[in-house]
Amino acid sequence: MEWETVIGLEVHVQLSTRSKLFSGTSTAFGAAPNSQANIYDLAMPGTLPVLNGEALRMAVRFGLAINAEISRKSVFDRKNYFYPDLPKGYQTSQLEFPTVGRGAIVIHLDDGSEKEIGVTRAHMEEDAGKSLHEEFATDSGIDLNRAGTPLLEIVSEPDLRSAGEAVAYLKKLHSIVRYLDISDGDMSQGSMRCDANVSIRRPGAELGTRTEIKNVNSFRFVEKAIHYEVRRQQDVLEDGGTIVQETRLYDSVRDETRPMRGKEVANDYRYFPEPDLLPVVIDEELIEQVRAGLPELPDARRQRFREEFGLSDYDAGVLTASREAADYFEQTASACGDAKLAANWVSVELQGLLNRENLSIAESPINAPSLAGLISRIKDGTISGKIAKTVFEHLAGGETDVDELIEREGLRQVTDTGEIEKLVARVIAENAPQAQQYRDGRQQVLGYLVGQAMKLSRGKANPAQVNQLLREKLQP
Amino acid sequence: MLHLSVTELAAELSRGAFSSVELTRACLDRIRRRNPQLNAFITVSEESALAEAAGADRARAKGDTRSLLGIPLAHKDIFCTRGLPTTCGSRMLQHFLPPYDAGVVERLREAGAVLLGKTNMDEFAMGSSNETSFFGPVRNPHDPEKVPGGSSGGSAAAVAGGLCPMATGTDTGGSIRQPASFCGITGFKPSYGRVSRWGMIAFASSLDQAGTLTRTAADAALMMQAMAGLDPRDSTSVDRPVEDYVGEPGRSLRGLRVGVPLPHFTGGLGAGVEQGVRAALGELEKAGAELIDIDLPNNHLSVPAYYVVAPAEASANLSRFDGVRYGYRCEDPKDLEDLYTRTRSEGFGDEVKRRILVGTYALSAGYYDAYYIKAQRIRRLIRQDFARAFNEVDVIAGPTSPHVAFAHGAKADPVEMYLEDIFTIAVNLAGLPAISIPAGYDQGLPFGLHIIGPDFSEARVLGIARQFQQLTDWHLQLPRDTHLPRRAREGAS
C-alpha cells in the first residue's frame, strides 16, 4: 500500500538588522565572544527591552511579500526555560498574536507545475546565545553575542508532500528573504535554520502522528533528514508499531535521526504576555510605507523575464532565483540587446566559472558591462562564439576592455572574402579525397571540411562564410 | 536641621543658613547613631556623599539653583546605583555592583540631590513588614518592637527617624504607602508609567512603580517634579507632559468630591484607625469637600488577583538569578542542574521562593486559564470599578492600612501578611496614583489617610495632600525617641 508524506516546516530566519531585537548592541557576525553583549543582553537586573523598529519593519516586509495578514496589534510573550545561553531565563517571543498572520508561498516543482504552500504565521523572537563545549576541559563557555539577535520564525502549513517539495519551499523562502534584503539566509552560518515536522499516512486518511526534526542546517540535509525519517516511520508502521510524537535530531555523519534526550526537551514553557513591552500597534501608514518600498519579488520577476525577454520558464526560474543573478542578467541583457544570448552566457559560462572558483555572483570577476560587451561582439560578428570563450577567459583573468583585448590578441573574426577564399582553396587542396566524396553526394563531409578551415584559421574565420564558400567551390 | 522638611531645607540652603556638607554630615552622624537599632540602611556611602555635598556647595556658590541641590537622599536598595552595592535585600545580590544607574537615580542626581546610601527592604520587595530582608529586619522609629511596614520599610524608617529628609521607594501592591502609614510619614505612588522603571530591579513589571517617602506632600511634589517623565529605555513609561506639582495646587478642597469606598470601612478595619480616618475625612469636609459614599464592588478580589499576577511575573523576572553571570553562585556545582538548584535555593529567602513557586504554578499548562487569565479579567473589572467611581468623584479616600504597625513576628502566616495590602493593592492593579499621609495615632502609633486619584492625576492628589497638611499637623509629629524638636505646621498662620 501507498504512503503519503506530510511535512510542515518551521524556519527561523535571522533578520539582518544592525542592532539586536531589544537592545542597541551590534549584531555583526564573528566578533570576539561576549564583546557584543550589553547590560540588557546580559540580563542585568533592572534592564528593560525596547523593540527595534527596523526588525518590526522587516517582519512586515516579509508579511506583505507573501500576501499575509499583518496584525494591527501583536503581542510579545515570555517563553520560560532555564539554559545558560538564555540570560533572562525566558525568551521573548510571540505566541498568540504574531506580527504576521496567514499567507502563502508558491513553489515550482521539477515537472514544471506550481504549488501554493500555506504559511500559518511568522512571529518575531530573540535568539539565544551559544554554549561552547569544545574549548574548555570540564566547563562550558557561554558566548552571548548572538543572544537577542532578531529572528522571524516562519511556520508553514502541513502542505508539503515530499522532501523535494520541502527543499523547493526552503529555497523559495531563501530567495524571498534575500530579495527583501531582510536576511542573508545563510544556512551554514545559522542565519536560516529549519525544523521539519514529518508524518506519514495512507492517502485520504487523517494526519498521522508527527515527529519534529530539529535544527537541520543545509538544504541537502533537510532532504536527507526527511528521507530518513519517512523511511523510519514506514518501517515502524509496517511492522505494526506506532509513531511516538517526539523531537529528533538529524545526525549528518550517520545520516539518521534519533530522539533528543528527555532533558533536552522542555515541556512547559509557561508563556505569558511580556509586561515590559506594550502591544505592538501597526498602523495603515506603516504598512503602506513598507509596501511602497517592496522590491519586485522572484515570482513577478520570473514572469516578467518570460514576457519581456522571451525566456523559457526554466531559464527565467534559474535566473530569478537570486536577486543578484537576476540583476546581473538584466543589466547584461539590456546592455547587449540580446536576452537569449545573455541568459545563456550568464547561466552557463558565468555560472560555471563561479562554481569552479566557488564565488557568489556578487564576487564575479567579470562585471555585467564587460560580459555585455563580449556578447555584443558576438552579435555584430566581430568574434565567433568559439573565440568568445577565449575572450571570456581573459575577462575572468581580470581584463575588462573587450575591444582592446580582441585587437591586442588578434581575435577578430576573419570576414574578408579574399582571405577566406584562399583558406577554402587550401583546405580543398589538402583534403582532396574528402572534397571528392562531397562532390559525389556525401553532404555530411562538409562539416569536416569546415572544421579543417576553422582549424587552419585558428578559429578566427567566420564559419558561415567558410560554409558558404566551400559549398560554392565544391559545386559539381 | 534634621527636623526640617525638604522644602524648608532647600530654603535654608539657598539662604546660606548651613551648607550641604554640614547637612550631609548631620545626616551621616545620625545614621551612625540610629542605624544600628533601626537597620534602615544596608549601605552608607559617607565618602561619596560628602564629596557630592561639597560639589553641591560649590555649584550653589556659582549660582546653581536646582530644586534639590545639596539635599541628602536615600535610595531603596532596589534601584541600581553605579559602583554602589545594590542588593535588593537579597543574598543573591549581596555583592552586586551595577555598572549603571537607574533612571530615577540619574534624575535625582541631575536635580542636585546628595546620595547618602541605600535603604533596607523586603527581599526583592516581597513583603509587608520588612522582615524578609537578608540583611535583617528594619525597626519602626516609633517603636522598635514594631515593624516599619514593607517593602520600602528602610526608606520609611530612615525618613521617619530623621536619618534623611527624603527617600525613594517602590510600590507594587502598597510597598510605599503601607510603610508610610506605619511610620507616620508621606508616601506617594505615581501612576504606572509616570516614572521610569529602567534600572529598578523588577518584582512584578506591570505593577511596579517608583515613588517617594518624605515628611510632607510638598516634599513629595518636589521629588516627583524631578523624577517624573518619559524614559525611552522603559517602553512602559508614558510620553505625556509632566504637570506642575510644586506650584499652587490647582484643585481647591472647596467643592472637591471625595469618594469614600464602603469596602474600605468594613471587615478587618481597626476601630481606632476607622475613627481617625473618619476624623481626617471630616477635616476635608470642614474645608468644603463633599464626601460621597461609593462602592468598589470587585475590591475583595484584588488580593487574590494580585497574588496570581505578581508572583507570575516575578517567577519569570527572577529567572535571571541563576548563578551564571553575576550574583550569588553556590560552591562547587557538580553539574548545571546542581548549579541552578543550589544557587537559587541558597540565594533566595523563603518568601521569594514561595512566590516563585506560586507564580510558576499559576502559569503552568492546565492552570494558566484558571489563574492567570482569570486574574487579568479581575484586573480589568477593578480598573472599571475605579473608572466608574471617578465619573462621580474627584478622588477616593480611606485608610491606607487596616491597622497600625504590628509587632515583629506577629504575622507568621503568609496569607495573613498578604491581607496587609487589602486597601492598597487594587490601586496597583489599576495603575493609579495614590498617596498615604499621616492622619492620626492609634495605640501610640501613626496611621495614614489614603488618597487615590484617576490616571495621571498626580498634581491633583499631591495638591489635595498638601492642603490637608496645611489643616493638620500629624505629619509634623516625630517619633518620641528621635529627640528632635516638634515644629509648627507648614503654612499655618
PDB file of N, CA and C in Angstrom, chain B residues 354-409:
ATOM      1  N   ARG B 354       8.668  31.109  47.877  1.00  0.00           N
ATOM      2  CA  ARG B 354       7.227  30.819  47.908  1.00  0.00           C
ATOM      3  C   ARG B 354       6.540  31.488  46.715  1.00  0.00           C
ATOM      4  N   ARG B 355       6.901  32.757  46.453  1.00  0.00           N
ATOM      5  CA  ARG B 355       6.213  33.468  45.370  1.00  0.00           C
ATOM      6  C   ARG B 355       6.640  32.936  43.991  1.00  0.00           C
ATOM      7  N   ILE B 356       7.890  32.534  43.872  1.00  0.00           N
ATOM      8  CA  ILE B 356       8.316  31.935  42.590  1.00  0.00           C
ATOM      9  C   ILE B 356       7.509  30.652  42.339  1.00  0.00           C
ATOM     10  N   LEU B 357       7.324  29.876  43.407  1.00  0.00           N
ATOM     11  CA  LEU B 357       6.562  28.634  43.240  1.00  0.00           C
ATOM     12  C   LEU B 357       5.104  28.920  42.895  1.00  0.00           C
ATOM     13  N   VAL B 358       4.513  29.887  43.595  1.00  0.00           N
ATOM     14  CA  VAL B 358       3.113  30.241  43.324  1.00  0.00           C
ATOM     15  C   VAL B 358       2.974  30.713  41.871  1.00  0.00           C
ATOM     16  N   GLY B 359       3.903  31.578  41.451  1.00  0.00           N
ATOM     17  CA  GLY B 359       3.834  32.138  40.100  1.00  0.00           C
ATOM     18  C   GLY B 359       4.054  31.083  39.036  1.00  0.00           C
ATOM     19  N   THR B 360       4.987  30.194  39.277  1.00  0.00           N
ATOM     20  CA  THR B 360       5.273  29.123  38.321  1.00  0.00           C
ATOM     21  C   THR B 360       4.049  28.218  38.172  1.00  0.00           C
ATOM     22  N   TYR B 361       3.425  27.945  39.306  1.00  0.00           N
ATOM     23  CA  TYR B 361       2.225  27.112  39.307  1.00  0.00           C
ATOM     24  C   TYR B 361       1.106  27.788  38.509  1.00  0.00           C
ATOM     25  N   ALA B 362       0.920  29.096  38.771  1.00  0.00           N
ATOM     26  CA  ALA B 362      -0.187  29.809  38.120  1.00  0.00           C
ATOM     27  C   ALA B 362      -0.017  29.879  36.603  1.00  0.00           C
ATOM     28  N   LEU B 363       1.219  29.792  36.129  1.00  0.00           N
ATOM     29  CA  LEU B 363       1.463  29.881  34.683  1.00  0.00           C
ATOM     30  C   LEU B 363       1.538  28.517  34.010  1.00  0.00           C
ATOM     31  N   SER B 364       1.472  27.453  34.805  1.00  0.00           N
ATOM     32  CA  SER B 364       1.690  26.112  34.250  1.00  0.00           C
ATOM     33  C   SER B 364       0.538  25.674  33.355  1.00  0.00           C
ATOM     34  N   ALA B 365       0.898  24.823  32.408  1.00  0.00           N
ATOM     35  CA  ALA B 365      -0.094  24.287  31.480  1.00  0.00           C
ATOM     36  C   ALA B 365      -1.229  23.670  32.287  1.00  0.00           C
ATOM     37  N   GLY B 366      -2.450  24.009  31.924  1.00  0.00           N
ATOM     38  CA  GLY B 366      -3.600  23.447  32.623  1.00  0.00           C
ATOM     39  C   GLY B 366      -4.113  24.333  33.736  1.00  0.00           C
ATOM     40  N   TYR B 367      -3.272  25.269  34.230  1.00  0.00           N
ATOM     41  CA  TYR B 367      -3.709  26.162  35.295  1.00  0.00           C
ATOM     42  C   TYR B 367      -3.766  27.608  34.832  1.00  0.00           C
ATOM     43  N   TYR B 368      -3.132  27.879  33.687  1.00  0.00           N
ATOM     44  CA  TYR B 368      -2.979  29.240  33.183  1.00  0.00           C
ATOM     45  C   TYR B 368      -4.330  29.948  33.052  1.00  0.00           C
ATOM     46  N   ASP B 369      -5.293  29.279  32.445  1.00  0.00           N
ATOM     47  CA  ASP B 369      -6.602  29.909  32.246  1.00  0.00           C
ATOM     48  C   ASP B 369      -7.307  30.147  33.577  1.00  0.00           C
ATOM     49  N   ALA B 370      -7.212  29.150  34.444  1.00  0.00           N
ATOM     50  CA  ALA B 370      -7.927  29.238  35.713  1.00  0.00           C
ATOM     51  C   ALA B 370      -7.339  30.314  36.612  1.00  0.00           C
ATOM     52  N   TYR B 371      -6.056  30.563  36.505  1.00  0.00           N
ATOM     53  CA  TYR B 371      -5.440  31.543  37.402  1.00  0.00           C
ATOM     54  C   TYR B 371      -5.051  32.830  36.681  1.00  0.00           C
ATOM     55  N   TYR B 372      -4.091  32.733  35.769  1.00  0.00           N
ATOM     56  CA  TYR B 372      -3.544  33.962  35.184  1.00  0.00           C
ATOM     57  C   TYR B 372      -4.600  34.724  34.378  1.00  0.00           C
ATOM     58  N   ILE B 373      -5.296  34.017  33.506  1.00  0.00           N
ATOM     59  CA  ILE B 373      -6.295  34.675  32.657  1.00  0.00           C
ATOM     60  C   ILE B 373      -7.429  35.247  33.501  1.00  0.00           C
ATOM     61  N   LYS B 374      -7.851  34.468  34.495  1.00  0.00           N
ATOM     62  CA  LYS B 374      -8.923  34.936  35.369  1.00  0.00           C
ATOM     63  C   LYS B 374      -8.473  36.171  36.151  1.00  0.00           C
ATOM     64  N   ALA B 375      -7.246  36.150  36.628  1.00  0.00           N
ATOM     65  CA  ALA B 375      -6.724  37.294  37.379  1.00  0.00           C
ATOM     66  C   ALA B 375      -6.690  38.542  36.498  1.00  0.00           C
ATOM     67  N   GLN B 376      -6.328  38.361  35.223  1.00  0.00           N
ATOM     68  CA  GLN B 376      -6.309  39.510  34.312  1.00  0.00           C
ATOM     69  C   GLN B 376      -7.712  40.053  34.092  1.00  0.00           C
ATOM     70  N   ARG B 377      -8.676  39.142  34.088  1.00  0.00           N
ATOM     71  CA  ARG B 377     -10.063  39.569  33.917  1.00  0.00           C
ATOM     72  C   ARG B 377     -10.507  40.388  35.136  1.00  0.00           C
ATOM     73  N   ILE B 378     -10.132  39.894  36.313  1.00  0.00           N
ATOM     74  CA  ILE B 378     -10.458  40.631  37.545  1.00  0.00           C
ATOM     75  C   ILE B 378      -9.799  42.006  37.512  1.00  0.00           C
ATOM     76  N   ARG B 379      -8.592  42.025  36.993  1.00  0.00           N
ATOM     77  CA  ARG B 379      -7.863  43.286  36.924  1.00  0.00           C
ATOM     78  C   ARG B 379      -8.641  44.309  36.088  1.00  0.00           C
ATOM     79  N   ARG B 380      -9.192  43.836  34.979  1.00  0.00           N
ATOM     80  CA  ARG B 380      -9.994  44.745  34.143  1.00  0.00           C
ATOM     81  C   ARG B 380     -11.230  45.229  34.895  1.00  0.00           C
ATOM     82  N   LEU B 381     -11.863  44.318  35.652  1.00  0.00           N
ATOM     83  CA  LEU B 381     -13.057  44.694  36.419  1.00  0.00           C
ATOM     84  C   LEU B 381     -12.713  45.754  37.464  1.00  0.00           C
ATOM     85  N   ILE B 382     -11.571  45.561  38.104  1.00  0.00           N
ATOM     86  CA  ILE B 382     -11.153  46.512  39.144  1.00  0.00           C
ATOM     87  C   ILE B 382     -10.886  47.882  38.526  1.00  0.00           C
ATOM     88  N   ARG B 383     -10.258  47.869  37.360  1.00  0.00           N
ATOM     89  CA  ARG B 383      -9.999  49.126  36.665  1.00  0.00           C
ATOM     90  C   ARG B 383     -11.331  49.819  36.319  1.00  0.00           C
ATOM     91  N   GLN B 384     -12.308  49.001  35.863  1.00  0.00           N
ATOM     92  CA  GLN B 384     -13.624  49.562  35.535  1.00  0.00           C
ATOM     93  C   GLN B 384     -14.312  50.139  36.768  1.00  0.00           C
ATOM     94  N   ASP B 385     -14.175  49.436  37.911  1.00  0.00           N
ATOM     95  CA  ASP B 385     -14.748  49.945  39.167  1.00  0.00           C
ATOM     96  C   ASP B 385     -14.258  51.362  39.428  1.00  0.00           C
ATOM     97  N   PHE B 386     -12.956  51.549  39.291  1.00  0.00           N
ATOM     98  CA  PHE B 386     -12.371  52.864  39.562  1.00  0.00           C
ATOM     99  C   PHE B 386     -12.846  53.877  38.523  1.00  0.00           C
ATOM    100  N   ALA B 387     -12.850  53.455  37.262  1.00  0.00           N
ATOM    101  CA  ALA B 387     -13.257  54.385  36.199  1.00  0.00           C
ATOM    102  C   ALA B 387     -14.676  54.874  36.456  1.00  0.00           C
ATOM    103  N   ARG B 388     -15.529  53.948  36.859  1.00  0.00           N
ATOM    104  CA  ARG B 388     -16.917  54.306  37.138  1.00  0.00           C
ATOM    105  C   ARG B 388     -16.974  55.273  38.329  1.00  0.00           C
ATOM    106  N   ALA B 389     -16.216  54.955  39.364  1.00  0.00           N
ATOM    107  CA  ALA B 389     -16.225  55.810  40.556  1.00  0.00           C
ATOM    108  C   ALA B 389     -15.753  57.219  40.210  1.00  0.00           C
ATOM    109  N   PHE B 390     -14.730  57.307  39.349  1.00  0.00           N
ATOM    110  CA  PHE B 390     -14.178  58.626  39.031  1.00  0.00           C
ATOM    111  C   PHE B 390     -15.083  59.433  38.097  1.00  0.00           C
ATOM    112  N   ASN B 391     -16.166  58.819  37.629  1.00  0.00           N
ATOM    113  CA  ASN B 391     -17.176  59.626  36.941  1.00  0.00           C
ATOM    114  C   ASN B 391     -17.935  60.502  37.936  1.00  0.00           C
ATOM    115  N   GLU B 392     -17.929  60.047  39.199  1.00  0.00           N
ATOM    116  CA  GLU B 392     -18.736  60.742  40.207  1.00  0.00           C
ATOM    117  C   GLU B 392     -17.895  61.533  41.200  1.00  0.00           C
ATOM    118  N   VAL B 393     -16.653  61.117  41.377  1.00  0.00           N
ATOM    119  CA  VAL B 393     -15.834  61.773  42.401  1.00  0.00           C
ATOM    120  C   VAL B 393     -14.489  62.191  41.806  1.00  0.00           C
ATOM    121  N   ASP B 394     -13.841  63.151  42.504  1.00  0.00           N
ATOM    122  CA  ASP B 394     -12.545  63.637  42.030  1.00  0.00           C
ATOM    123  C   ASP B 394     -11.401  62.774  42.556  1.00  0.00           C
ATOM    124  N   VAL B 395     -11.551  62.364  43.797  1.00  0.00           N
ATOM    125  CA  VAL B 395     -10.562  61.454  44.384  1.00  0.00           C
ATOM    126  C   VAL B 395     -11.308  60.468  45.273  1.00  0.00           C
ATOM    127  N   ILE B 396     -10.594  59.431  45.691  1.00  0.00           N
ATOM    128  CA  ILE B 396     -11.161  58.454  46.621  1.00  0.00           C
ATOM    129  C   ILE B 396     -10.275  58.483  47.859  1.00  0.00           C
ATOM    130  N   ALA B 397     -10.867  58.445  49.039  1.00  0.00           N
ATOM    131  CA  ALA B 397     -10.049  58.497  50.249  1.00  0.00           C
ATOM    132  C   ALA B 397     -10.531  57.491  51.275  1.00  0.00           C
ATOM    133  N   GLY B 398      -9.576  56.913  51.994  1.00  0.00           N
ATOM    134  CA  GLY B 398      -9.893  55.928  53.023  1.00  0.00           C
ATOM    135  C   GLY B 398      -8.641  55.610  53.815  1.00  0.00           C
ATOM    136  N   PRO B 399      -8.677  54.544  54.581  1.00  0.00           N
ATOM    137  CA  PRO B 399      -7.476  54.159  55.329  1.00  0.00           C
ATOM    138  C   PRO B 399      -6.430  53.544  54.396  1.00  0.00           C
ATOM    139  N   THR B 400      -5.150  53.739  54.711  1.00  0.00           N
ATOM    140  CA  THR B 400      -4.099  53.098  53.916  1.00  0.00           C
ATOM    141  C   THR B 400      -3.994  51.627  54.292  1.00  0.00           C
ATOM    142  N   SER B 401      -4.085  51.383  55.612  1.00  0.00           N
ATOM    143  CA  SER B 401      -3.912  50.032  56.128  1.00  0.00           C
ATOM    144  C   SER B 401      -4.992  49.813  57.183  1.00  0.00           C
ATOM    145  N   PRO B 402      -5.403  48.570  57.395  1.00  0.00           N
ATOM    146  CA  PRO B 402      -6.481  48.332  58.365  1.00  0.00           C
ATOM    147  C   PRO B 402      -6.086  48.667  59.804  1.00  0.00           C
ATOM    148  N   HIS B 403      -4.785  48.769  60.053  1.00  0.00           N
ATOM    149  CA  HIS B 403      -4.358  48.940  61.462  1.00  0.00           C
ATOM    150  C   HIS B 403      -2.991  49.607  61.504  1.00  0.00           C
ATOM    151  N   VAL B 404      -2.517  49.856  62.690  1.00  0.00           N
ATOM    152  CA  VAL B 404      -1.182  50.449  62.835  1.00  0.00           C
ATOM    153  C   VAL B 404      -0.127  49.344  62.805  1.00  0.00           C
ATOM    154  N   ALA B 405       1.132  49.750  62.908  1.00  0.00           N
ATOM    155  CA  ALA B 405       2.243  48.802  62.820  1.00  0.00           C
ATOM    156  C   ALA B 405       2.094  47.677  63.843  1.00  0.00           C
ATOM    157  N   PHE B 406       2.395  46.477  63.410  1.00  0.00           N
ATOM    158  CA  PHE B 406       2.295  45.319  64.308  1.00  0.00           C
ATOM    159  C   PHE B 406       3.677  44.901  64.783  1.00  0.00           C
ATOM    160  N   ALA B 407       3.691  43.965  65.731  1.00  0.00           N
ATOM    161  CA  ALA B 407       4.960  43.551  66.319  1.00  0.00           C
ATOM    162  C   ALA B 407       5.732  42.643  65.367  1.00  0.00           C
ATOM    163  N   HIS B 408       7.053  42.674  65.475  1.00  0.00           N
ATOM    164  CA  HIS B 408       7.883  41.747  64.702  1.00  0.00           C
ATOM    165  C   HIS B 408       7.449  40.319  64.989  1.00  0.00           C
ATOM    166  N   GLY B 409       7.335  39.545  63.953  1.00  0.00           N
ATOM    167  CA  GLY B 409       6.993  38.132  64.118  1.00  0.00           C
ATOM    168  C   GLY B 409       5.515  37.874  64.333  1.00  0.00           C
TER     169      GLY B 409
END
